[in-house]
Amino acid sequence: MHLMMVGGGELLEPLRARVRALGLADRARLYGWALPAEIPEYMAACDVFCLPSRREGCPNVVLEALASGRPVVATRVGGVPELVCEGPGGNGLLVPAGDPQALGHALVRALDMAWDPEALRGSVGALSWDVVGDRYYALLEEVLRERRGAG
């Protein structure tokens, strides 16, 4: 197993130092920030995408991973549970934030599972602006019909 980390921040250099100190430089690559045009190349090089955030909004990178046909292992924070569906036909696994053991177990499980890249790509379609917009519009129409019927 190899770790490929893309992203930066104040912890990048301390993490690089820790990787070297543990003698894991041949198994862990910490690339730093990537340009948007480079993301598909990184996604193609991984088997599972991991987002171990403690806080998130609605991360586009999860959609990018799914659009690349990669399953997602992520923490159950912010809007992530709206994007990652567990269970049969799901597109990933969710774990509690701040639980490295659960994250490690989920990564091993995800690597052992047989994922269908086309189904993973298809799961993004259910999250498109058109589909979500249609759902909101239908919900609004339903609420208006109920209000008119109750009045």
Tab-separated table of N, CA and C in Angstrom:
chain	number	residue	atom	x	y	z
A	1	MET	N	0.854	-1.166	0.000
A	1	MET	CA	0.000	0.000	0.000
A	1	MET	C	0.905	1.236	0.000
A	2	HIS	N	0.483	2.233	-0.766
A	2	HIS	CA	1.201	3.502	-0.820
A	2	HIS	C	0.243	4.639	-0.484
A	3	LEU	N	0.779	5.654	0.144
A	3	LEU	CA	0.007	6.853	0.447
A	3	LEU	C	0.408	7.943	-0.535
A	4	MET	N	-0.584	8.578	-1.103
A	4	MET	CA	-0.356	9.712	-1.989
A	4	MET	C	-1.210	10.845	-1.435
A	5	MET	N	-0.559	11.902	-0.938
A	5	MET	CA	-1.305	13.009	-0.342
A	5	MET	C	-1.115	14.257	-1.188
A	6	VAL	N	-2.233	14.848	-1.564
A	6	VAL	CA	-2.218	16.081	-2.349
A	6	VAL	C	-2.898	17.153	-1.512
A	7	GLY	N	-2.257	18.282	-1.388
A	7	GLY	CA	-2.792	19.376	-0.592
A	7	GLY	C	-1.679	19.972	0.244
A	8	GLY	N	-1.939	21.118	0.787
A	8	GLY	CA	-0.889	21.795	1.536
A	8	GLY	C	-1.387	22.303	2.853
A	9	GLY	N	-0.716	23.303	3.331
A	9	GLY	CA	-1.077	23.883	4.607
A	9	GLY	C	0.086	23.812	5.564
A	10	GLU	N	-0.171	24.277	6.764
A	10	GLU	CA	0.908	24.390	7.741
A	10	GLU	C	1.444	23.048	8.227
A	11	LEU	N	0.706	21.971	8.028
A	11	LEU	CA	1.165	20.658	8.493
A	11	LEU	C	1.976	19.889	7.447
A	12	LEU	N	2.075	20.411	6.230
A	12	LEU	CA	2.755	19.673	5.167
A	12	LEU	C	4.207	19.368	5.518
A	13	GLU	N	4.983	20.357	5.891
A	13	GLU	CA	6.400	20.117	6.194
A	13	GLU	C	6.591	19.226	7.418
A	14	PRO	N	5.839	19.442	8.521
A	14	PRO	CA	5.969	18.497	9.637
A	14	PRO	C	5.593	17.061	9.241
A	15	LEU	N	4.603	16.903	8.377
A	15	LEU	CA	4.238	15.558	7.917
A	15	LEU	C	5.349	14.947	7.076
A	16	ARG	N	5.946	15.734	6.198
A	16	ARG	CA	7.073	15.236	5.394
A	16	ARG	C	8.219	14.789	6.308
A	17	ALA	N	8.511	15.584	7.331
A	17	ALA	CA	9.577	15.229	8.269
A	17	ALA	C	9.244	13.932	9.002
A	18	ARG	N	7.986	13.781	9.385
A	18	ARG	CA	7.564	12.554	10.090
A	18	ARG	C	7.689	11.331	9.185
A	19	VAL	N	7.302	11.478	7.917
A	19	VAL	CA	7.431	10.381	6.951
A	19	VAL	C	8.894	9.966	6.831
A	20	ARG	N	9.793	10.943	6.720
A	20	ARG	CA	11.233	10.635	6.626
A	20	ARG	C	11.729	9.960	7.906
A	21	ALA	N	11.323	10.493	9.065
A	21	ALA	CA	11.770	9.947	10.347
A	21	ALA	C	11.323	8.499	10.539
A	22	LEU	N	10.162	8.167	10.011
A	22	LEU	CA	9.645	6.797	10.134
A	22	LEU	C	10.172	5.874	9.043
A	23	GLY	N	10.969	6.408	8.131
A	23	GLY	CA	11.520	5.593	7.047
A	23	GLY	C	10.472	5.163	6.036
A	24	LEU	N	9.469	6.002	5.825
A	24	LEU	CA	8.366	5.644	4.931
A	24	LEU	C	8.381	6.421	3.618
A	25	ALA	N	9.485	7.084	3.317
A	25	ALA	CA	9.538	7.926	2.117
A	25	ALA	C	9.286	7.134	0.837
A	26	ASP	N	9.593	5.832	0.841
A	26	ASP	CA	9.337	5.019	-0.354
A	26	ASP	C	7.874	4.581	-0.453
A	27	ARG	N	7.092	4.777	0.608
A	27	ARG	CA	5.687	4.344	0.624
A	27	ARG	C	4.701	5.501	0.722
A	28	ALA	N	5.194	6.687	1.021
A	28	ALA	CA	4.308	7.847	1.196
A	28	ALA	C	4.861	9.035	0.418
A	29	ARG	N	4.029	9.588	-0.437
A	29	ARG	CA	4.400	10.770	-1.221
A	29	ARG	C	3.456	11.906	-0.851
A	30	LEU	N	4.021	13.006	-0.409
A	30	LEU	CA	3.239	14.190	-0.049
A	30	LEU	C	3.559	15.269	-1.076
A	31	TYR	N	2.626	15.499	-1.981
A	31	TYR	CA	2.873	16.339	-3.147
A	31	TYR	C	2.664	17.831	-2.918
A	32	GLY	N	1.938	18.221	-1.921
A	32	GLY	CA	1.619	19.637	-1.749
A	32	GLY	C	0.443	20.019	-2.626
A	33	TRP	N	0.281	21.324	-2.826
A	33	TRP	CA	-0.859	21.829	-3.596
A	33	TRP	C	-0.784	21.376	-5.048
A	34	ALA	N	-1.939	21.158	-5.646
A	34	ALA	CA	-2.028	20.764	-7.054
A	34	ALA	C	-2.899	21.766	-7.798
A	35	LEU	N	-2.585	21.944	-9.054
A	35	LEU	CA	-3.422	22.771	-9.917
A	35	LEU	C	-4.681	21.987	-10.277
A	36	PRO	N	-5.799	22.654	-10.508
A	36	PRO	CA	-7.025	21.936	-10.876
A	36	PRO	C	-6.830	20.994	-12.066
A	37	ALA	N	-6.025	21.384	-13.024
A	37	ALA	CA	-5.799	20.541	-14.202
A	37	ALA	C	-5.038	19.262	-13.861
A	38	GLU	N	-4.361	19.232	-12.712
A	38	GLU	CA	-3.588	18.050	-12.307
A	38	GLU	C	-4.423	17.031	-11.533
A	39	ILE	N	-5.569	17.442	-11.030
A	39	ILE	CA	-6.383	16.571	-10.173
A	39	ILE	C	-6.759	15.255	-10.861
A	40	PRO	N	-7.214	15.260	-12.129
A	40	PRO	CA	-7.559	13.977	-12.756
A	40	PRO	C	-6.390	12.985	-12.791
A	41	GLU	N	-5.189	13.484	-12.968
A	41	GLU	CA	-4.012	12.608	-12.980
A	41	GLU	C	-3.803	11.959	-11.612
A	42	TYR	N	-3.954	12.733	-10.554
A	42	TYR	CA	-3.814	12.179	-9.208
A	42	TYR	C	-4.936	11.187	-8.916
A	43	MET	N	-6.147	11.513	-9.311
A	43	MET	CA	-7.277	10.603	-9.080
A	43	MET	C	-7.073	9.284	-9.816
A	44	ALA	N	-6.562	9.357	-11.036
A	44	ALA	CA	-6.337	8.138	-11.818
A	44	ALA	C	-5.281	7.246	-11.172
A	45	ALA	N	-4.384	7.837	-10.406
A	45	ALA	CA	-3.294	7.078	-9.794
A	45	ALA	C	-3.688	6.412	-8.476
A	46	CYS	N	-4.885	6.699	-7.959
A	46	CYS	CA	-5.260	6.124	-6.663
A	46	CYS	C	-6.341	5.056	-6.827
A	47	ASP	N	-6.411	4.173	-5.836
A	47	ASP	CA	-7.450	3.139	-5.813
A	47	ASP	C	-8.649	3.577	-4.977
A	48	VAL	N	-8.384	4.336	-3.927
A	48	VAL	CA	-9.414	4.834	-3.020
A	48	VAL	C	-9.058	6.275	-2.678
A	49	PHE	N	-10.067	7.136	-2.651
A	49	PHE	CA	-9.852	8.521	-2.251
A	49	PHE	C	-10.251	8.663	-0.792
A	50	CYS	N	-9.423	9.335	-0.009
A	50	CYS	CA	-9.688	9.513	1.423
A	50	CYS	C	-9.750	10.994	1.771
A	51	LEU	N	-10.788	11.383	2.499
A	51	LEU	CA	-10.952	12.754	2.984
A	51	LEU	C	-11.145	12.685	4.502
A	52	PRO	N	-10.047	12.804	5.277
A	52	PRO	CA	-10.128	12.642	6.736
A	52	PRO	C	-10.384	13.938	7.490
A	53	SER	N	-11.204	14.808	6.956
A	53	SER	CA	-11.425	16.141	7.531
A	53	SER	C	-12.110	16.096	8.892
A	54	ARG	N	-11.798	17.100	9.685
A	54	ARG	CA	-12.514	17.308	10.949
A	54	ARG	C	-13.674	18.270	10.742
A	55	ARG	N	-13.546	19.134	9.718
A	55	ARG	CA	-14.607	20.082	9.347
A	55	ARG	C	-14.621	20.183	7.828
A	56	GLU	N	-15.800	20.336	7.257
A	56	GLU	CA	-15.953	20.501	5.807
A	56	GLU	C	-17.252	21.229	5.539
A	57	GLY	N	-17.328	21.783	4.365
A	57	GLY	CA	-18.593	22.287	3.848
A	57	GLY	C	-19.156	21.183	2.969
A	58	CYS	N	-19.242	21.456	1.701
A	58	CYS	CA	-19.651	20.463	0.709
A	58	CYS	C	-18.474	20.340	-0.265
A	59	PRO	N	-17.561	19.417	0.000
A	59	PRO	CA	-16.292	19.376	-0.721
A	59	PRO	C	-16.402	18.894	-2.167
A	60	ASN	N	-15.992	19.747	-3.095
A	60	ASN	CA	-15.979	19.377	-4.513
A	60	ASN	C	-15.066	18.199	-4.792
A	61	VAL	N	-14.018	18.045	-3.994
A	61	VAL	CA	-13.057	16.984	-4.253
A	61	VAL	C	-13.714	15.601	-4.154
A	62	VAL	N	-14.752	15.462	-3.347
A	62	VAL	CA	-15.483	14.190	-3.287
A	62	VAL	C	-16.159	13.927	-4.631
A	63	LEU	N	-16.767	14.955	-5.205
A	63	LEU	CA	-17.392	14.810	-6.527
A	63	LEU	C	-16.343	14.490	-7.585
A	64	GLU	N	-15.169	15.101	-7.475
A	64	GLU	CA	-14.088	14.826	-8.428
A	64	GLU	C	-13.631	13.378	-8.328
A	65	ALA	N	-13.526	12.860	-7.107
A	65	ALA	CA	-13.129	11.465	-6.920
A	65	ALA	C	-14.169	10.526	-7.525
A	66	LEU	N	-15.435	10.770	-7.231
A	66	LEU	CA	-16.499	9.914	-7.767
A	66	LEU	C	-16.562	10.002	-9.285
A	67	ALA	N	-16.412	11.203	-9.828
A	67	ALA	CA	-16.426	11.374	-11.286
A	67	ALA	C	-15.251	10.651	-11.932
A	68	SER	N	-14.192	10.418	-11.148
A	68	SER	CA	-13.029	9.675	-11.641
A	68	SER	C	-13.190	8.174	-11.430
A	69	GLY	N	-14.328	7.762	-10.874
A	69	GLY	CA	-14.569	6.338	-10.653
A	69	GLY	C	-13.860	5.787	-9.434
A	70	ARG	N	-13.579	6.643	-8.468
A	70	ARG	CA	-12.889	6.217	-7.255
A	70	ARG	C	-13.842	6.218	-6.069
A	71	PRO	N	-13.838	5.138	-5.272
A	71	PRO	CA	-14.649	5.142	-4.056
A	71	PRO	C	-14.064	6.131	-3.052
A	72	VAL	N	-14.902	6.599	-2.146
A	72	VAL	CA	-14.496	7.619	-1.179
A	72	VAL	C	-14.606	7.061	0.239
A	73	VAL	N	-13.549	7.234	1.004
A	73	VAL	CA	-13.581	6.994	2.445
A	73	VAL	C	-13.418	8.368	3.074
A	74	ALA	N	-14.398	8.772	3.872
A	74	ALA	CA	-14.378	10.133	4.414
A	74	ALA	C	-14.979	10.161	5.807
A	75	THR	N	-14.710	11.250	6.480
A	75	THR	CA	-15.298	11.464	7.794
A	75	THR	C	-16.703	12.041	7.638
A	76	ARG	N	-17.527	11.721	8.605
A	76	ARG	CA	-18.937	12.124	8.596
A	76	ARG	C	-19.053	13.555	9.131
A	77	VAL	N	-18.668	14.523	8.296
A	77	VAL	CA	-18.695	15.934	8.694
A	77	VAL	C	-19.324	16.769	7.585
A	78	GLY	N	-19.876	17.925	7.968
A	78	GLY	CA	-20.419	18.868	6.991
A	78	GLY	C	-21.360	18.211	6.001
A	79	GLY	N	-21.174	18.530	4.730
A	79	GLY	CA	-22.022	18.002	3.669
A	79	GLY	C	-21.566	16.671	3.105
A	80	VAL	N	-20.518	16.086	3.678
A	80	VAL	CA	-19.980	14.828	3.145
A	80	VAL	C	-21.022	13.709	3.131
A	81	PRO	N	-21.813	13.502	4.204
A	81	PRO	CA	-22.810	12.428	4.163
A	81	PRO	C	-23.868	12.600	3.077
A	82	GLU	N	-24.034	13.818	2.565
A	82	GLU	CA	-24.969	14.035	1.458
A	82	GLU	C	-24.386	13.529	0.145
A	83	LEU	N	-23.073	13.368	0.087
A	83	LEU	CA	-22.388	12.971	-1.143
A	83	LEU	C	-21.965	11.511	-1.144
A	84	VAL	N	-21.615	10.995	0.024
A	84	VAL	CA	-21.101	9.630	0.140
A	84	VAL	C	-22.194	8.739	0.707
A	85	CYS	N	-22.559	7.720	-0.063
A	85	CYS	CA	-23.622	6.792	0.327
A	85	CYS	C	-23.006	5.435	0.631
A	86	GLU	N	-23.307	4.906	1.804
A	86	GLU	CA	-22.808	3.592	2.191
A	86	GLU	C	-23.832	2.522	1.833
A	87	GLY	N	-23.413	1.273	1.950
A	87	GLY	CA	-24.328	0.171	1.726
A	87	GLY	C	-24.320	-0.312	0.295
A	88	PRO	N	-25.212	-1.275	-0.019
A	88	PRO	CA	-25.264	-1.829	-1.375
A	88	PRO	C	-25.477	-0.730	-2.411
A	89	GLY	N	-24.673	-0.754	-3.443
A	89	GLY	CA	-24.775	0.258	-4.485
A	89	GLY	C	-24.207	1.599	-4.070
A	90	GLY	N	-23.567	1.654	-2.902
A	90	GLY	CA	-23.016	2.904	-2.395
A	90	GLY	C	-21.756	3.316	-3.136
A	91	ASN	N	-21.248	4.477	-2.765
A	91	ASN	CA	-20.056	4.986	-3.436
A	91	ASN	C	-18.898	5.230	-2.477
A	92	GLY	N	-19.037	4.764	-1.226
A	92	GLY	CA	-17.937	4.937	-0.292
A	92	GLY	C	-18.294	4.531	1.117
A	93	LEU	N	-17.419	4.893	2.035
A	93	LEU	CA	-17.586	4.563	3.444
A	93	LEU	C	-17.369	5.820	4.278
A	94	LEU	N	-18.128	5.940	5.362
A	94	LEU	CA	-18.023	7.092	6.255
A	94	LEU	C	-17.586	6.644	7.641
A	95	VAL	N	-16.784	7.482	8.287
A	95	VAL	CA	-16.309	7.196	9.643
A	95	VAL	C	-16.438	8.464	10.482
A	96	PRO	N	-16.447	8.320	11.807
A	96	PRO	CA	-16.493	9.513	12.659
A	96	PRO	C	-15.210	10.335	12.512
A	97	ALA	N	-15.327	11.632	12.604
A	97	ALA	CA	-14.146	12.507	12.559
A	97	ALA	C	-13.292	12.269	13.800
A	98	GLY	N	-11.984	12.342	13.630
A	98	GLY	CA	-11.075	12.208	14.761
A	98	GLY	C	-10.884	10.791	15.254
A	99	ASP	N	-11.231	9.792	14.447
A	99	ASP	CA	-11.085	8.386	14.836
A	99	ASP	C	-10.159	7.692	13.837
A	100	PRO	N	-8.837	7.777	14.046
A	100	PRO	CA	-7.900	7.201	13.079
A	100	PRO	C	-8.028	5.691	12.919
A	101	GLN	N	-8.419	4.981	13.984
A	101	GLN	CA	-8.592	3.531	13.861
A	101	GLN	C	-9.743	3.203	12.918
A	102	ALA	N	-10.863	3.897	13.078
A	102	ALA	CA	-12.006	3.671	12.189
A	102	ALA	C	-11.637	4.022	10.756
A	103	LEU	N	-10.881	5.093	10.578
A	103	LEU	CA	-10.451	5.497	9.238
A	103	LEU	C	-9.568	4.421	8.619
A	104	GLY	N	-8.615	3.918	9.383
A	104	GLY	CA	-7.737	2.859	8.882
A	104	GLY	C	-8.503	1.607	8.499
A	105	HIS	N	-9.437	1.188	9.356
A	105	HIS	CA	-10.253	0.000	9.057
A	105	HIS	C	-11.090	0.220	7.799
A	106	ALA	N	-11.659	1.410	7.659
A	106	ALA	CA	-12.482	1.704	6.480
A	106	ALA	C	-11.636	1.703	5.213
A	107	LEU	N	-10.420	2.203	5.290
A	107	LEU	CA	-9.540	2.184	4.111
A	107	LEU	C	-9.215	0.755	3.695
A	108	VAL	N	-8.914	-0.094	4.665
A	108	VAL	CA	-8.630	-1.501	4.351
A	108	VAL	C	-9.862	-2.154	3.741
A	109	ARG	N	-11.037	-1.906	4.339
A	109	ARG	CA	-12.290	-2.454	3.778
A	109	ARG	C	-12.504	-1.983	2.350
A	110	ALA	N	-12.313	-0.677	2.123
A	110	ALA	CA	-12.539	-0.114	0.786
A	110	ALA	C	-11.585	-0.722	-0.232
A	111	LEU	N	-10.352	-0.960	0.173
A	111	LEU	CA	-9.377	-1.562	-0.748
A	111	LEU	C	-9.728	-3.011	-1.062
A	112	ASP	N	-10.402	-3.687	-0.129
A	112	ASP	CA	-10.787	-5.089	-0.332
A	112	ASP	C	-12.095	-5.252	-1.098
A	113	MET	N	-12.869	-4.180	-1.219
A	113	MET	CA	-14.176	-4.273	-1.875
A	113	MET	C	-14.039	-4.180	-3.392
A	114	ALA	N	-15.004	-4.783	-4.075
A	114	ALA	CA	-15.051	-4.703	-5.543
A	114	ALA	C	-15.967	-3.542	-5.917
A	115	TRP	N	-15.394	-2.443	-6.352
A	115	TRP	CA	-16.154	-1.247	-6.731
A	115	TRP	C	-16.328	-1.222	-8.236
A	116	ASP	N	-17.456	-0.759	-8.687
A	116	ASP	CA	-17.722	-0.598	-10.115
A	116	ASP	C	-17.462	0.866	-10.481
A	117	PRO	N	-16.347	1.144	-11.181
A	117	PRO	CA	-16.022	2.541	-11.513
A	117	PRO	C	-17.141	3.265	-12.260
A	118	GLU	N	-17.846	2.565	-13.133
A	118	GLU	CA	-18.938	3.218	-13.874
A	118	GLU	C	-20.090	3.590	-12.944
A	119	ALA	N	-20.389	2.719	-11.990
A	119	ALA	CA	-21.445	3.040	-11.019
A	119	ALA	C	-21.024	4.226	-10.148
A	120	LEU	N	-19.741	4.270	-9.786
A	120	LEU	CA	-19.246	5.401	-8.997
A	120	LEU	C	-19.369	6.695	-9.792
A	121	ARG	N	-19.003	6.645	-11.065
A	121	ARG	CA	-19.153	7.835	-11.919
A	121	ARG	C	-20.627	8.231	-12.023
A	122	GLY	N	-21.490	7.233	-12.149
A	122	GLY	CA	-22.927	7.490	-12.266
A	122	GLY	C	-23.519	8.102	-11.013
A	123	SER	N	-22.918	7.818	-9.854
A	123	SER	CA	-23.466	8.365	-8.607
A	123	SER	C	-23.356	9.884	-8.565
A	124	VAL	N	-22.451	10.449	-9.345
A	124	VAL	CA	-22.304	11.907	-9.394
A	124	VAL	C	-23.489	12.527	-10.122
A	125	GLY	N	-24.062	11.809	-11.087
A	125	GLY	CA	-25.194	12.334	-11.849
A	125	GLY	C	-26.374	12.687	-10.968
A	126	ALA	N	-26.567	11.924	-9.900
A	126	ALA	CA	-27.674	12.202	-8.981
A	126	ALA	C	-27.443	13.481	-8.189
A	127	LEU	N	-26.224	14.013	-8.268
A	127	LEU	CA	-25.883	15.219	-7.515
A	127	LEU	C	-25.701	16.439	-8.412
A	128	SER	N	-26.029	16.291	-9.694
A	128	SER	CA	-25.827	17.408	-10.624
A	128	SER	C	-26.806	18.541	-10.319
A	129	TRP	N	-26.454	19.751	-10.773
A	129	TRP	CA	-27.325	20.905	-10.562
A	129	TRP	C	-28.708	20.672	-11.158
A	130	ASP	N	-28.764	20.062	-12.344
A	130	ASP	CA	-30.058	19.823	-12.989
A	130	ASP	C	-30.934	18.899	-12.150
A	131	VAL	N	-30.347	17.798	-11.682
A	131	VAL	CA	-31.118	16.824	-10.904
A	131	VAL	C	-31.555	17.432	-9.575
A	132	VAL	N	-30.628	18.061	-8.868
A	132	VAL	CA	-30.962	18.663	-7.572
A	132	VAL	C	-31.975	19.788	-7.757
A	133	GLY	N	-31.801	20.602	-8.793
A	133	GLY	CA	-32.754	21.677	-9.079
A	133	GLY	C	-34.145	21.135	-9.341
A	134	ASP	N	-34.230	20.055	-10.124
A	134	ASP	CA	-35.529	19.431	-10.392
A	134	ASP	C	-36.176	18.922	-9.104
A	135	ARG	N	-35.365	18.348	-8.210
A	135	ARG	CA	-35.905	17.851	-6.937
A	135	ARG	C	-36.465	18.995	-6.090
A	136	TYR	N	-35.706	20.080	-6.007
A	136	TYR	CA	-36.187	21.237	-5.240
A	136	TYR	C	-37.463	21.802	-5.851
A	137	TYR	N	-37.516	21.893	-7.158
A	137	TYR	CA	-38.692	22.413	-7.844
A	137	TYR	C	-39.905	21.524	-7.555
A	138	ALA	N	-39.710	20.194	-7.635
A	138	ALA	CA	-40.806	19.263	-7.358
A	138	ALA	C	-41.261	19.381	-5.902
A	139	LEU	N	-40.314	19.535	-4.992
A	139	LEU	CA	-40.662	19.691	-3.581
A	139	LEU	C	-41.449	20.980	-3.358
A	140	LEU	N	-41.017	22.054	-3.983
A	140	LEU	CA	-41.717	23.333	-3.865
A	140	LEU	C	-43.141	23.221	-4.407
A	141	GLU	N	-43.300	22.565	-5.558
A	141	GLU	CA	-44.644	22.376	-6.118
A	141	GLU	C	-45.523	21.570	-5.171
A	142	GLU	N	-44.957	20.530	-4.564
A	142	GLU	CA	-45.713	19.693	-3.635
A	142	GLU	C	-46.162	20.501	-2.418
A	143	VAL	N	-45.273	21.297	-1.865
A	143	VAL	CA	-45.617	22.126	-0.705
A	143	VAL	C	-46.712	23.121	-1.072
A	144	LEU	N	-46.595	23.743	-2.238
A	144	LEU	CA	-47.615	24.703	-2.675
A	144	LEU	C	-48.968	24.025	-2.873
A	145	ARG	N	-48.969	22.818	-3.452
A	145	ARG	CA	-50.229	22.078	-3.636
A	145	ARG	C	-50.868	21.774	-2.284
A	146	GLU	N	-50.050	21.345	-1.321
A	146	GLU	CA	-50.572	21.027	0.012
A	146	GLU	C	-51.129	22.271	0.692
A	147	ARG	N	-50.436	23.389	0.549
A	147	ARG	CA	-50.893	24.646	1.170
A	147	ARG	C	-52.213	25.102	0.553
A	148	ARG	N	-52.332	24.969	-0.766
A	148	ARG	CA	-53.575	25.374	-1.443
A	148	ARG	C	-54.720	24.464	-1.043
A	149	GLY	N	-54.420	23.160	-0.895
A	149	GLY	CA	-55.455	22.205	-0.513
A	149	GLY	C	-55.904	22.383	0.930
A	150	ALA	N	-55.004	22.870	1.780
A	150	ALA	CA	-55.328	23.056	3.201
A	150	ALA	C	-56.063	24.370	3.447
A	151	GLY	N	-56.033	25.280	2.465
A	151	GLY	CA	-56.599	26.612	2.685
A	151	GLY	C	-58.007	26.699	2.296
